[in-house]
Coordinates of C-alpha atoms in Angstrom, one line a residue:
M653 CA 27.1 13.5 -11.1
L654 CA 24.8 15.9 -9.2
I655 CA 22.1 15.6 -12.0
N656 CA 22.2 11.8 -11.8
F657 CA 21.8 12.0 -8.0
I658 CA 18.8 14.3 -8.3
E659 CA 17.2 11.9 -10.8
Q660 CA 17.8 9.0 -8.5
L661 CA 16.1 10.9 -5.7
I662 CA 13.1 11.6 -7.9
N663 CA 12.9 7.9 -8.9
G664 CA 13.1 7.1 -5.2
L665 CA 10.2 9.5 -4.4
R666 CA 8.2 7.8 -7.2
T667 CA 8.8 4.3 -5.8
G668 CA 8.4 5.5 -2.2
S669 CA 5.1 7.1 -3.0
I670 CA 3.7 3.7 -4.2
Y671 CA 5.0 2.0 -1.0
A672 CA 3.5 4.8 1.1
L673 CA 0.0 4.3 -0.5
I674 CA 0.2 0.5 0.3
A675 CA 1.7 1.1 3.8
I676 CA -1.2 3.4 4.7
G677 CA -3.6 0.4 4.2
Y678 CA -1.5 -1.8 6.5
T679 CA -1.3 0.9 9.2
M680 CA -5.0 1.8 9.1
V681 CA -6.1 -1.8 9.5
Y682 CA -3.6 -2.3 12.3
G683 CA -4.5 0.9 14.0
I684 CA -8.2 0.1 14.1
A685 CA -8.5 -3.8 14.0
K686 CA -5.1 -4.5 15.6
M687 CA -4.2 -7.0 13.0
I688 CA -1.8 -7.3 10.0
N689 CA -3.6 -7.9 6.7
F690 CA -0.9 -9.8 4.8
A691 CA -3.4 -10.2 1.9
H692 CA -3.2 -6.4 1.4
G693 CA -0.2 -6.6 -1.0
D694 CA -2.2 -9.0 -3.2
I695 CA -5.0 -6.5 -3.6
I696 CA -2.5 -4.5 -5.7
M697 CA -2.3 -7.5 -8.0
V698 CA -6.1 -7.8 -8.2
G699 CA -6.3 -4.1 -9.1
A700 CA -3.8 -4.6 -11.9
Y701 CA -5.7 -7.5 -13.4
A702 CA -9.0 -5.7 -12.9
L703 CA -7.6 -2.8 -14.9
Y704 CA -6.3 -5.1 -17.6
F705 CA -9.6 -7.0 -17.9
S706 CA -11.6 -3.7 -18.1
I707 CA -9.5 -2.2 -20.8
S708 CA -8.2 -5.1 -22.9
V709 CA -11.1 -7.6 -22.6
L710 CA -14.2 -5.4 -22.1
G711 CA -12.8 -2.5 -24.1
L712 CA -14.0 0.1 -21.6
P713 CA -12.6 3.7 -21.7
V714 CA -9.6 4.3 -19.4
P715 CA -11.5 6.6 -16.9
V716 CA -14.3 4.0 -16.4
S717 CA -11.7 1.2 -16.1
L718 CA -9.8 3.2 -13.4
L719 CA -13.1 3.7 -11.4
I720 CA -14.0 0.0 -11.8
T721 CA -10.5 -1.0 -10.5
V722 CA -10.9 1.1 -7.4
V723 CA -14.4 -0.2 -6.7
V724 CA -13.4 -3.8 -7.3
C725 CA -10.5 -3.5 -4.8
S726 CA -12.7 -1.7 -2.2
V727 CA -15.4 -4.3 -2.4
L728 CA -12.8 -7.1 -2.2
G729 CA -11.2 -5.5 0.9
V730 CA -14.6 -5.4 2.6
L731 CA -15.4 -9.0 1.6
I732 CA -12.0 -10.2 2.9
E733 CA -12.8 -8.5 6.3
K734 CA -16.3 -9.9 6.5
I735 CA -15.5 -13.5 5.5
A736 CA -12.0 -14.1 6.8
Y737 CA -11.3 -11.7 9.7
K738 CA -14.6 -10.7 11.3
P739 CA -15.3 -14.3 12.6
L740 CA -11.8 -14.2 14.2
R741 CA -12.3 -10.8 15.9
K742 CA -11.8 -12.4 19.4
A743 CA -9.5 -15.2 18.3
P744 CA -5.8 -15.3 19.3
P745 CA -3.5 -13.1 17.2
L746 CA -1.7 -16.1 15.7
A747 CA -5.0 -17.5 14.2
V748 CA -5.6 -14.1 12.5
L749 CA -2.1 -14.0 11.2
I750 CA -2.3 -17.5 9.7
T751 CA -5.7 -16.6 8.1
A752 CA -4.2 -13.4 6.6
I753 CA -1.3 -15.4 5.1
G754 CA -3.8 -18.0 3.8
M755 CA -5.9 -15.3 2.2
S756 CA -2.8 -14.0 0.5
F757 CA -2.0 -17.4 -1.1
F758 CA -5.7 -17.8 -2.0
L759 CA -5.7 -14.6 -4.0
Q760 CA -2.4 -15.5 -5.7
S761 CA -3.5 -19.0 -6.5
S762 CA -6.9 -17.8 -7.9
S763 CA -5.1 -15.4 -10.2
L764 CA -2.7 -18.2 -11.3
L765 CA -5.8 -20.3 -12.1
F766 CA -7.6 -17.7 -14.1
F767 CA -4.7 -15.8 -15.8
G768 CA -1.8 -18.4 -15.8
S769 CA 1.8 -17.9 -14.7
T770 CA 3.1 -16.2 -17.9
P771 CA 3.6 -12.4 -17.3
I772 CA 1.1 -10.4 -19.3
P773 CA 2.4 -7.2 -20.9
F774 CA 0.3 -4.1 -20.3
Q775 CA 0.6 -0.7 -21.9
S776 CA 0.7 2.1 -19.4
V777 CA -2.6 4.1 -19.0
I778 CA -0.3 7.1 -18.5
P779 CA 1.4 8.4 -21.6
N780 CA 5.2 8.1 -21.1
V781 CA 6.7 11.4 -22.1
N782 CA 10.0 12.7 -20.8
I783 CA 9.8 16.2 -19.3
K784 CA 12.9 18.4 -19.0
I785 CA 13.1 20.7 -16.0
G786 CA 16.4 22.4 -16.6
P787 CA 19.1 19.7 -16.9
V788 CA 16.9 17.2 -15.0
V789 CA 14.7 14.7 -17.0
I790 CA 11.5 13.5 -15.3
S791 CA 9.1 11.0 -16.9
S792 CA 5.4 11.8 -17.0
I793 CA 4.7 8.6 -15.1
T794 CA 6.9 9.8 -12.3
L795 CA 5.2 13.2 -12.2
V796 CA 1.7 11.7 -12.3
T797 CA 2.7 9.2 -9.5
L798 CA 3.9 12.0 -7.3
V799 CA 0.9 14.2 -7.9
V800 CA -1.7 11.4 -7.4
T801 CA 0.0 10.2 -4.2
A802 CA 0.1 13.8 -2.8
I803 CA -3.6 14.3 -3.6
A804 CA -4.6 10.9 -2.1
M805 CA -2.6 11.6 1.1
I806 CA -4.1 15.1 1.5
L807 CA -7.7 13.8 0.9
L808 CA -7.1 11.0 3.4
T809 CA -5.7 13.3 6.0
L810 CA -8.7 15.7 5.6
F811 CA -11.1 12.8 5.7
I812 CA -9.7 11.4 9.0
N813 CA -9.4 14.7 10.7
K814 CA -12.4 16.7 9.4
T815 CA -15.3 14.2 8.9
K816 CA -17.6 12.3 11.2
L817 CA -16.5 8.9 9.8
G818 CA -12.9 9.9 10.3
S819 CA -13.7 10.8 13.9
A820 CA -15.3 7.4 14.4
M821 CA -12.2 5.7 12.9
R822 CA -10.0 7.6 15.4
A823 CA -12.3 6.7 18.3
V824 CA -12.3 3.0 17.4
S825 CA -8.6 3.1 17.1
E826 CA -8.2 4.4 20.6
D827 CA -10.8 2.2 22.4
K828 CA -13.3 -0.1 20.7
G829 CA -15.4 -0.6 23.8
A830 CA -15.7 3.1 24.6
A831 CA -16.5 3.9 21.0
E832 CA -19.3 1.3 21.0
L833 CA -20.7 2.8 24.2
M834 CA -20.8 6.2 22.5
G835 CA -23.0 4.8 19.7
I836 CA -20.3 4.2 17.0
N837 CA -20.9 1.1 14.8
V838 CA -17.5 -0.6 15.2
N839 CA -18.1 -3.2 12.5
S840 CA -19.1 -0.6 9.9
T841 CA -16.1 1.5 10.9
I842 CA -13.7 -1.5 10.4
S843 CA -15.3 -2.3 7.1
M844 CA -14.9 1.3 6.0
T845 CA -11.2 1.1 7.0
F846 CA -10.7 -2.0 4.8
A847 CA -12.5 -0.3 1.9
I848 CA -10.3 2.9 2.1
G849 CA -7.1 0.9 2.5
S850 CA -8.0 -1.3 -0.5
A851 CA -8.9 1.7 -2.6
L852 CA -5.5 3.2 -2.0
A853 CA -3.9 -0.2 -2.8
A854 CA -5.9 -0.1 -6.2
V855 CA -4.4 3.3 -6.9
A856 CA -0.9 2.0 -6.0
G857 CA -1.5 -1.0 -8.3
I858 CA -2.5 1.3 -11.2
L859 CA 0.7 3.4 -10.7
Y860 CA 2.8 0.3 -10.3
I861 CA 1.9 -1.4 -13.5
S862 CA 2.0 1.9 -15.3
Q863 CA 5.7 2.0 -14.3
Y864 CA 6.6 -1.7 -14.9
Q865 CA 4.0 -2.6 -17.6
S866 CA 3.8 -6.3 -16.8
M867 CA 1.5 -8.4 -14.6
K868 CA 1.8 -11.8 -12.9
P869 CA 0.0 -13.4 -10.0
T870 CA 2.8 -12.6 -7.6
L871 CA 3.0 -9.0 -8.7
G872 CA 1.9 -7.6 -5.3
A873 CA 4.1 -9.9 -3.0
L874 CA 7.3 -7.9 -2.9
P875 CA 5.8 -4.4 -2.9
G876 CA 3.4 -5.6 -0.2
I877 CA 6.3 -6.8 2.0
K878 CA 8.3 -3.6 1.4
A879 CA 5.2 -1.5 2.2
F880 CA 4.8 -3.5 5.4
V881 CA 8.4 -2.7 6.2
A882 CA 7.7 1.0 5.5
A883 CA 4.7 0.9 7.9
V884 CA 6.8 -0.6 10.6
L885 CA 9.7 1.8 9.9
G886 CA 7.4 4.8 10.2
G887 CA 5.5 3.4 13.2
I888 CA 2.8 0.9 12.6
G889 CA -0.6 2.5 13.4
S890 CA 0.6 6.0 12.4
I891 CA -0.6 7.3 9.0
P892 CA 2.0 10.1 8.8
G893 CA 4.5 7.4 9.8
A894 CA 3.4 5.2 6.9
M895 CA 3.8 8.1 4.5
L896 CA 7.3 8.9 5.9
G897 CA 8.4 5.2 6.0
G898 CA 7.3 4.7 2.4
I899 CA 9.1 7.7 1.1
L900 CA 12.3 6.9 3.0
L901 CA 12.2 3.3 1.9
G902 CA 11.9 4.3 -1.8
L903 CA 14.8 6.8 -1.5
I904 CA 17.0 4.2 0.3
E905 CA 16.2 1.6 -2.4
S906 CA 16.8 3.9 -5.3
V907 CA 20.1 5.3 -4.0
S908 CA 21.3 1.8 -3.0
K909 CA 20.6 0.4 -6.5
A910 CA 22.3 3.4 -8.2
Y911 CA 25.5 3.7 -6.0
I912 CA 26.0 0.4 -4.1
S913 CA 24.5 -2.7 -5.7
T914 CA 21.2 -3.7 -7.4
E915 CA 21.4 -7.2 -5.8
L916 CA 22.1 -5.8 -2.3
A917 CA 19.4 -3.0 -2.4
D918 CA 16.7 -5.1 -0.7
A919 CA 19.2 -6.3 2.0
I920 CA 20.1 -2.7 2.7
V921 CA 16.4 -1.7 3.0
F922 CA 15.7 -4.4 5.5
G923 CA 19.0 -3.7 7.3
V924 CA 18.0 -0.1 7.8
L925 CA 14.7 -1.3 9.3
I926 CA 16.6 -3.5 11.8
V927 CA 18.9 -0.6 12.8
V928 CA 15.9 1.8 13.3
L929 CA 14.0 -0.8 15.4
L930 CA 17.0 -1.5 17.5
F931 CA 17.1 2.2 18.6
R932 CA 13.4 3.0 18.3
P933 CA 11.2 -0.1 18.5
S934 CA 8.0 1.9 18.0
G935 CA 9.2 3.2 14.6
L936 CA 10.1 6.8 13.6
L937 CA 6.7 8.3 14.4
G938 CA 5.2 5.5 16.4
K939 CA 4.0 6.1 20.0
K940 CA 5.1 4.0 22.9
K941 CA 2.2 2.6 24.8
I942 CA 2.3 1.6 28.4
V943 CA 0.2 -1.5 29.1
K944 CA -1.1 -1.9 32.6
V945 CA -1.3 -5.5 33.8

């Protein structure tokens, strides 16, 4: 019983790590551009298909294919920002929200047109080997997911806190006008944010299809929604909050599926979000902001 519970927690950490990587993209874009990029979940799907195309169609080595996947998603993120969101920088929030939803459907429909609706099986780029640590069995995919996520989060934290570009991102997040007066290129900083967030989504997409080994045009829809829930749960705009929210969401989902009901697991996840927001509307690590009128 205890061993099974520990294994469920490890599975939850694996799933939560993927949610956390995606949630960071949501929270970075919101923190700097003050908008929700609902197309962000579909970038996971684009990354999955880019990896499939690179390996299965072009026959490229796995390391090169992984690099191409990250680059494709980063460039796509920047293009989405330039084409769809930049012209609406001063538009009402509702217009930006509708555009983001439209971009999400555009990416899904484009994938449906090119690759069809039939799920495509894809062999994991991570060798699937069971590793025994005492009585606990951990798959190599789980171990790689946890290690890659930890490295990505550490590098991102160091980048934001220790580099000039990271300082610019924090400044733009606090006050765009003041940052521009200090000589910071706000447009370039926002583009950089989209590129980093999309690169993390690409990594999440690689880990996701390594786990489930199947692709379809709607692959990123549900993980994207859950990652958004994780970002809100942790406190939208807070990178540590996105990390915490993703991990908690994965743990809650895994334990719910194992001990309550597979069908009710998603309902429980969203129910926990509602309860948290009732008592702490800004999220677990979010900051309350007083707006002067």
